[in-house]
Amino acid sequence: MQEKKPSRVRPKVPASKVLVHTGMGAGMGLVMGALLLVLYPAFAMQLESKGSFTVWLFTGALITAFAVGATLTGIALMNNEDARPK
């Protein structure tokens, strides 16, 4: 009798849980950006002197980086959680 090989197909992750992780990451990025500007006023002044576009670019990049990181981490952890034997 042949042994059953484990499937290489990863279990599906619900989209609602992925969106929650993305939202948490975006929120953390926004909070970290605000803390950076409050704790280092010299950085805030230098960023502001470059113009409004630079401030928006910095904010968007920071939020996007945190959101993508939290999303990928959430997907990886949820896949590992589903793969555990029960």
mmCIF file of C-alpha atoms in Angstrom:
data_model
loop_
_atom_site.group_PDB
_atom_site.id
_atom_site.type_symbol
_atom_site.label_atom_id
_atom_site.label_comp_id
_atom_site.label_asym_id
_atom_site.label_seq_id
_atom_site.Cartn_x
_atom_site.Cartn_y
_atom_site.Cartn_z
ATOM 1 C CA MET A 1 0.000 0.000 0.000
ATOM 2 C CA GLN A 2 1.330 3.426 -0.920
ATOM 3 C CA GLU A 3 2.011 5.966 1.772
ATOM 4 C CA LYS A 4 0.169 9.239 1.473
ATOM 5 C CA LYS A 5 2.568 12.112 0.773
ATOM 6 C CA PRO A 6 1.921 15.443 2.426
ATOM 7 C CA SER A 7 0.356 17.985 0.114
ATOM 8 C CA ARG A 8 2.592 20.787 -1.136
ATOM 9 C CA VAL A 9 -0.397 23.076 -1.552
ATOM 10 C CA ARG A 10 -0.582 25.616 1.235
ATOM 11 C CA PRO A 11 -3.838 26.043 3.086
ATOM 12 C CA LYS A 12 -5.875 29.088 2.121
ATOM 13 C CA VAL A 13 -5.855 32.078 4.450
ATOM 14 C CA PRO A 14 -9.121 34.002 4.842
ATOM 15 C CA ALA A 15 -9.013 37.468 3.265
ATOM 16 C CA SER A 16 -10.601 39.065 6.329
ATOM 17 C CA LYS A 17 -7.700 37.956 8.528
ATOM 18 C CA VAL A 18 -5.175 39.243 5.978
ATOM 19 C CA LEU A 19 -6.938 42.625 5.887
ATOM 20 C CA VAL A 20 -6.822 42.806 9.693
ATOM 21 C CA HIS A 21 -3.054 42.282 9.625
ATOM 22 C CA THR A 22 -2.681 44.897 6.877
ATOM 23 C CA GLY A 23 -4.693 47.413 8.888
ATOM 24 C CA MET A 24 -2.698 46.726 12.039
ATOM 25 C CA GLY A 25 0.538 47.223 10.115
ATOM 26 C CA ALA A 26 -0.660 50.506 8.614
ATOM 27 C CA GLY A 27 -1.701 51.732 12.051
ATOM 28 C CA MET A 28 1.652 50.765 13.548
ATOM 29 C CA GLY A 29 3.466 52.544 10.720
ATOM 30 C CA LEU A 30 1.464 55.703 11.335
ATOM 31 C CA VAL A 31 2.145 55.575 15.081
ATOM 32 C CA MET A 32 5.865 54.909 14.564
ATOM 33 C CA GLY A 33 6.089 57.807 12.111
ATOM 34 C CA ALA A 34 4.381 60.132 14.586
ATOM 35 C CA LEU A 35 6.698 58.983 17.381
ATOM 36 C CA LEU A 36 9.722 59.538 15.161
ATOM 37 C CA LEU A 37 8.649 63.096 14.427
ATOM 38 C CA VAL A 38 7.828 63.833 18.087
ATOM 39 C CA LEU A 39 10.984 62.295 19.558
ATOM 40 C CA TYR A 40 13.362 63.762 16.965
ATOM 41 C CA PRO A 41 12.237 67.323 16.203
ATOM 42 C CA ALA A 42 15.416 68.032 14.214
ATOM 43 C CA PHE A 43 14.423 65.275 11.796
ATOM 44 C CA ALA A 44 10.921 66.729 11.568
ATOM 45 C CA MET A 45 12.279 70.210 10.780
ATOM 46 C CA GLN A 46 14.645 68.845 8.150
ATOM 47 C CA LEU A 47 11.850 66.826 6.567
ATOM 48 C CA GLU A 48 9.524 69.823 6.571
ATOM 49 C CA SER A 49 12.140 72.060 4.959
ATOM 50 C CA LYS A 50 12.205 69.754 1.927
ATOM 51 C CA GLY A 51 8.565 70.460 1.132
ATOM 52 C CA SER A 52 5.096 68.998 1.457
ATOM 53 C CA PHE A 53 5.677 66.257 -1.111
ATOM 54 C CA THR A 54 8.601 64.865 0.903
ATOM 55 C CA VAL A 55 6.491 64.670 4.060
ATOM 56 C CA TRP A 56 3.755 62.787 2.218
ATOM 57 C CA LEU A 57 6.287 60.507 0.556
ATOM 58 C CA PHE A 58 7.905 59.692 3.900
ATOM 59 C CA THR A 59 4.516 59.013 5.487
ATOM 60 C CA GLY A 60 3.346 56.816 2.630
ATOM 61 C CA ALA A 61 6.577 54.846 2.484
ATOM 62 C CA LEU A 62 6.596 54.207 6.229
ATOM 63 C CA ILE A 63 2.953 53.134 6.330
ATOM 64 C CA THR A 64 3.360 50.912 3.271
ATOM 65 C CA ALA A 65 6.482 49.232 4.649
ATOM 66 C CA PHE A 66 4.783 48.410 7.964
ATOM 67 C CA ALA A 67 1.571 47.250 6.245
ATOM 68 C CA VAL A 68 3.397 44.925 3.834
ATOM 69 C CA GLY A 69 5.570 43.531 6.621
ATOM 70 C CA ALA A 70 2.602 42.852 8.893
ATOM 71 C CA THR A 71 0.646 41.269 6.040
ATOM 72 C CA LEU A 72 3.444 38.903 5.055
ATOM 73 C CA THR A 73 4.124 38.003 8.687
ATOM 74 C CA GLY A 74 0.431 37.354 9.290
ATOM 75 C CA ILE A 75 0.154 35.115 6.229
ATOM 76 C CA ALA A 76 3.241 33.142 7.243
ATOM 77 C CA LEU A 77 2.044 32.676 10.815
ATOM 78 C CA MET A 78 -1.485 31.708 9.761
ATOM 79 C CA ASN A 79 -0.093 29.158 7.280
ATOM 80 C CA ASN A 80 2.073 27.618 10.008
ATOM 81 C CA GLU A 81 -0.876 27.577 12.399
ATOM 82 C CA ASP A 82 -3.059 25.708 9.881
ATOM 83 C CA ALA A 83 -0.297 23.224 9.022
ATOM 84 C CA ARG A 84 0.144 21.966 12.593
ATOM 85 C CA PRO A 85 -1.230 18.517 13.274
ATOM 86 C CA LYS A 86 -4.231 18.525 15.556
#
